[in-house]
Amino acid sequence: MSATQASRDQAEVVTKISPRSVSDTVSRLTELLSSKELKVFAVIDQAAEALGAGLRLRETTLVMFGNPAAGTPLMVASPLVALDLPLKVLIWADGEATKVSYYDPDSLAVRHGLGADLARNLTGINALTDALVAA
């Protein structure tokens, strides 16, 4: 991967710092999703999966979620957006810090050629993660 590609990929990722542990942040996120009636498709404890393969990985959990009523119109407009849906939030330990990372919704909209009206279906992730990392 070129330095330009790596830089672009990093620019497309939003990372926020959580005041909670990884496990508490995951619990808080699933509670927030439930309260907003968003569907949790999967919670993958990647560190546990690594351990099952005899490997060590920092605490790393991927939460996949969405709203089929919001995501389906995106996939109708651009079928390849299904590669990025459902939305994903990665919660991971970085030393003493807990980080919350996800793809920037504006970058996703540009990547898939979505107009402003459809792009709005993705932007709720910003407010959701703001609430997640609030003390």
PDB file of C-alpha atoms in Angstrom:
ATOM      1  CA  MET A   1       0.000   0.000   0.000  1.00  0.00           C
ATOM      2  CA  SER A   2       1.347   3.401  -0.919  1.00  0.00           C
ATOM      3  CA  ALA A   3       1.807   6.196   1.629  1.00  0.00           C
ATOM      4  CA  THR A   4      -0.901   8.155  -0.208  1.00  0.00           C
ATOM      5  CA  GLN A   5      -3.355   5.246   0.071  1.00  0.00           C
ATOM      6  CA  ALA A   6      -2.558   4.758   3.782  1.00  0.00           C
ATOM      7  CA  SER A   7      -3.046   8.476   4.434  1.00  0.00           C
ATOM      8  CA  ARG A   8      -6.387   8.489   2.584  1.00  0.00           C
ATOM      9  CA  ASP A   9      -7.575   5.407   4.448  1.00  0.00           C
ATOM     10  CA  GLN A  10      -6.740   7.027   7.805  1.00  0.00           C
ATOM     11  CA  ALA A  11      -8.544  10.221   6.765  1.00  0.00           C
ATOM     12  CA  GLU A  12     -11.685   8.173   6.146  1.00  0.00           C
ATOM     13  CA  VAL A  13     -11.710   6.820   9.708  1.00  0.00           C
ATOM     14  CA  VAL A  14     -13.057   8.784  12.667  1.00  0.00           C
ATOM     15  CA  THR A  15     -11.603   7.872  16.063  1.00  0.00           C
ATOM     16  CA  LYS A  16     -12.909   9.123  19.394  1.00  0.00           C
ATOM     17  CA  ILE A  17     -11.723   8.420  22.937  1.00  0.00           C
ATOM     18  CA  SER A  18     -14.108   6.723  25.356  1.00  0.00           C
ATOM     19  CA  PRO A  19     -13.876   7.417  29.092  1.00  0.00           C
ATOM     20  CA  ARG A  20     -14.880   3.784  29.739  1.00  0.00           C
ATOM     21  CA  SER A  21     -13.176   0.413  29.403  1.00  0.00           C
ATOM     22  CA  VAL A  22     -13.604  -1.545  26.180  1.00  0.00           C
ATOM     23  CA  SER A  23     -16.233  -3.847  27.691  1.00  0.00           C
ATOM     24  CA  ASP A  24     -18.147  -0.965  29.291  1.00  0.00           C
ATOM     25  CA  THR A  25     -18.040   0.982  26.017  1.00  0.00           C
ATOM     26  CA  VAL A  26     -19.397  -2.024  24.114  1.00  0.00           C
ATOM     27  CA  SER A  27     -22.193  -2.408  26.677  1.00  0.00           C
ATOM     28  CA  ARG A  28     -23.014   1.295  26.485  1.00  0.00           C
ATOM     29  CA  LEU A  29     -23.095   1.193  22.677  1.00  0.00           C
ATOM     30  CA  THR A  30     -25.466  -1.775  22.560  1.00  0.00           C
ATOM     31  CA  GLU A  31     -27.709  -0.008  25.103  1.00  0.00           C
ATOM     32  CA  LEU A  32     -27.740   3.169  22.990  1.00  0.00           C
ATOM     33  CA  LEU A  33     -28.533   1.174  19.857  1.00  0.00           C
ATOM     34  CA  SER A  34     -31.381  -0.609  21.597  1.00  0.00           C
ATOM     35  CA  SER A  35     -32.807   2.663  22.923  1.00  0.00           C
ATOM     36  CA  LYS A  36     -32.812   4.051  19.365  1.00  0.00           C
ATOM     37  CA  GLU A  37     -34.411   0.870  18.025  1.00  0.00           C
ATOM     38  CA  LEU A  38     -31.432   0.123  15.810  1.00  0.00           C
ATOM     39  CA  LYS A  39     -30.721  -3.499  14.992  1.00  0.00           C
ATOM     40  CA  VAL A  40     -27.516  -5.050  16.330  1.00  0.00           C
ATOM     41  CA  PHE A  41     -26.461  -7.575  13.696  1.00  0.00           C
ATOM     42  CA  ALA A  42     -23.304  -8.802  15.443  1.00  0.00           C
ATOM     43  CA  VAL A  43     -20.898  -8.137  18.283  1.00  0.00           C
ATOM     44  CA  ILE A  44     -17.569  -9.757  17.507  1.00  0.00           C
ATOM     45  CA  ASP A  45     -14.995 -10.027  20.284  1.00  0.00           C
ATOM     46  CA  GLN A  46     -11.960 -10.244  18.045  1.00  0.00           C
ATOM     47  CA  ALA A  47      -9.554 -10.675  20.969  1.00  0.00           C
ATOM     48  CA  ALA A  48     -11.497 -13.728  22.129  1.00  0.00           C
ATOM     49  CA  GLU A  49     -11.475 -15.130  18.584  1.00  0.00           C
ATOM     50  CA  ALA A  50      -7.716 -14.598  18.389  1.00  0.00           C
ATOM     51  CA  LEU A  51      -7.265 -16.344  21.740  1.00  0.00           C
ATOM     52  CA  GLY A  52      -9.276 -19.280  20.412  1.00  0.00           C
ATOM     53  CA  ALA A  53      -6.690 -19.554  17.636  1.00  0.00           C
ATOM     54  CA  GLY A  54      -3.847 -19.441  20.166  1.00  0.00           C
ATOM     55  CA  LEU A  55      -2.982 -15.808  19.448  1.00  0.00           C
ATOM     56  CA  ARG A  56      -3.002 -12.649  21.530  1.00  0.00           C
ATOM     57  CA  LEU A  57      -4.738  -9.437  20.482  1.00  0.00           C
ATOM     58  CA  ARG A  58      -5.449  -6.280  22.448  1.00  0.00           C
ATOM     59  CA  GLU A  59      -9.104  -5.893  23.502  1.00  0.00           C
ATOM     60  CA  THR A  60     -10.861  -5.353  20.180  1.00  0.00           C
ATOM     61  CA  THR A  61     -14.611  -5.613  19.593  1.00  0.00           C
ATOM     62  CA  LEU A  62     -16.510  -4.894  16.394  1.00  0.00           C
ATOM     63  CA  VAL A  63     -20.192  -3.939  16.666  1.00  0.00           C
ATOM     64  CA  MET A  64     -22.260  -4.173  13.475  1.00  0.00           C
ATOM     65  CA  PHE A  65     -25.605  -2.406  13.465  1.00  0.00           C
ATOM     66  CA  GLY A  66     -28.098  -0.514  11.382  1.00  0.00           C
ATOM     67  CA  ASN A  67     -31.613   0.187  10.316  1.00  0.00           C
ATOM     68  CA  PRO A  68     -32.814  -1.766   7.272  1.00  0.00           C
ATOM     69  CA  ALA A  69     -35.271   1.041   6.446  1.00  0.00           C
ATOM     70  CA  ALA A  70     -32.335   3.468   6.168  1.00  0.00           C
ATOM     71  CA  GLY A  71     -29.797   1.105   4.606  1.00  0.00           C
ATOM     72  CA  THR A  72     -31.951  -0.476   1.913  1.00  0.00           C
ATOM     73  CA  PRO A  73     -32.400   2.733  -0.132  1.00  0.00           C
ATOM     74  CA  LEU A  74     -28.619   3.141  -0.106  1.00  0.00           C
ATOM     75  CA  MET A  75     -28.129  -0.363  -1.478  1.00  0.00           C
ATOM     76  CA  VAL A  76     -30.818   0.222  -4.115  1.00  0.00           C
ATOM     77  CA  ALA A  77     -28.969   3.355  -5.265  1.00  0.00           C
ATOM     78  CA  SER A  78     -25.510   1.787  -5.084  1.00  0.00           C
ATOM     79  CA  PRO A  79     -25.365  -1.994  -4.615  1.00  0.00           C
ATOM     80  CA  LEU A  80     -21.695  -1.954  -3.569  1.00  0.00           C
ATOM     81  CA  VAL A  81     -22.547   0.095  -0.477  1.00  0.00           C
ATOM     82  CA  ALA A  82     -23.578  -3.288   0.945  1.00  0.00           C
ATOM     83  CA  LEU A  83     -19.846  -3.910   1.405  1.00  0.00           C
ATOM     84  CA  ASP A  84     -19.908  -1.140   4.046  1.00  0.00           C
ATOM     85  CA  LEU A  85     -23.300  -1.945   5.568  1.00  0.00           C
ATOM     86  CA  PRO A  86     -24.350  -2.642   8.178  1.00  0.00           C
ATOM     87  CA  LEU A  87     -22.466   0.179   9.862  1.00  0.00           C
ATOM     88  CA  LYS A  88     -19.561  -0.858  12.056  1.00  0.00           C
ATOM     89  CA  VAL A  89     -17.971   0.608  15.170  1.00  0.00           C
ATOM     90  CA  LEU A  90     -14.648  -0.763  16.341  1.00  0.00           C
ATOM     91  CA  ILE A  91     -13.982  -0.427  20.067  1.00  0.00           C
ATOM     92  CA  TRP A  92     -10.385  -1.142  20.941  1.00  0.00           C
ATOM     93  CA  ALA A  93      -7.737  -0.742  23.608  1.00  0.00           C
ATOM     94  CA  ASP A  94      -4.785   1.456  22.751  1.00  0.00           C
ATOM     95  CA  GLY A  95      -2.565   1.309  25.794  1.00  0.00           C
ATOM     96  CA  GLU A  96      -4.593   2.822  28.621  1.00  0.00           C
ATOM     97  CA  ALA A  97      -7.065   4.458  26.237  1.00  0.00           C
ATOM     98  CA  THR A  98     -10.263   3.007  24.793  1.00  0.00           C
ATOM     99  CA  LYS A  99     -10.826   4.127  21.224  1.00  0.00           C
ATOM    100  CA  VAL A 100     -14.003   4.130  19.168  1.00  0.00           C
ATOM    101  CA  SER A 101     -13.398   4.068  15.402  1.00  0.00           C
ATOM    102  CA  TYR A 102     -15.664   4.008  12.369  1.00  0.00           C
ATOM    103  CA  TYR A 103     -15.716   5.021   8.728  1.00  0.00           C
ATOM    104  CA  ASP A 104     -16.553   8.676   8.203  1.00  0.00           C
ATOM    105  CA  PRO A 105     -20.096   8.792   6.773  1.00  0.00           C
ATOM    106  CA  ASP A 106     -19.192  11.574   4.321  1.00  0.00           C
ATOM    107  CA  SER A 107     -16.363   9.427   2.959  1.00  0.00           C
ATOM    108  CA  LEU A 108     -18.736   6.482   2.591  1.00  0.00           C
ATOM    109  CA  ALA A 109     -21.197   8.666   0.689  1.00  0.00           C
ATOM    110  CA  VAL A 110     -18.463   9.880  -1.670  1.00  0.00           C
ATOM    111  CA  ARG A 111     -17.053   6.357  -2.127  1.00  0.00           C
ATOM    112  CA  HIS A 112     -20.466   5.097  -3.235  1.00  0.00           C
ATOM    113  CA  GLY A 113     -21.633   8.192  -5.139  1.00  0.00           C
ATOM    114  CA  LEU A 114     -24.588   8.834  -2.833  1.00  0.00           C
ATOM    115  CA  GLY A 115     -26.387  12.163  -3.089  1.00  0.00           C
ATOM    116  CA  ALA A 116     -26.906  14.393  -0.072  1.00  0.00           C
ATOM    117  CA  ASP A 117     -30.419  13.071   0.547  1.00  0.00           C
ATOM    118  CA  LEU A 118     -29.218   9.463   0.823  1.00  0.00           C
ATOM    119  CA  ALA A 119     -25.988  10.410   2.615  1.00  0.00           C
ATOM    120  CA  ARG A 120     -28.104  11.662   5.525  1.00  0.00           C
ATOM    121  CA  ASN A 121     -29.010   8.013   6.219  1.00  0.00           C
ATOM    122  CA  LEU A 122     -25.398   7.492   7.348  1.00  0.00           C
ATOM    123  CA  THR A 123     -24.678  10.618   9.400  1.00  0.00           C
ATOM    124  CA  GLY A 124     -26.461   9.505  12.580  1.00  0.00           C
ATOM    125  CA  ILE A 125     -23.352   7.531  13.499  1.00  0.00           C
ATOM    126  CA  ASN A 126     -21.616  10.798  14.430  1.00  0.00           C
ATOM    127  CA  ALA A 127     -24.182  11.794  17.073  1.00  0.00           C
ATOM    128  CA  LEU A 128     -24.434   8.201  18.266  1.00  0.00           C
ATOM    129  CA  THR A 129     -20.709   7.939  18.910  1.00  0.00           C
ATOM    130  CA  ASP A 130     -20.646  11.431  20.466  1.00  0.00           C
ATOM    131  CA  ALA A 131     -23.222  10.181  22.983  1.00  0.00           C
ATOM    132  CA  LEU A 132     -21.217   6.987  23.441  1.00  0.00           C
ATOM    133  CA  VAL A 133     -18.006   8.756  24.431  1.00  0.00           C
ATOM    134  CA  ALA A 134     -19.670  11.435  26.562  1.00  0.00           C
ATOM    135  CA  ALA A 135     -18.814  11.203  30.251  1.00  0.00           C
TER     136      ALA A 135
END
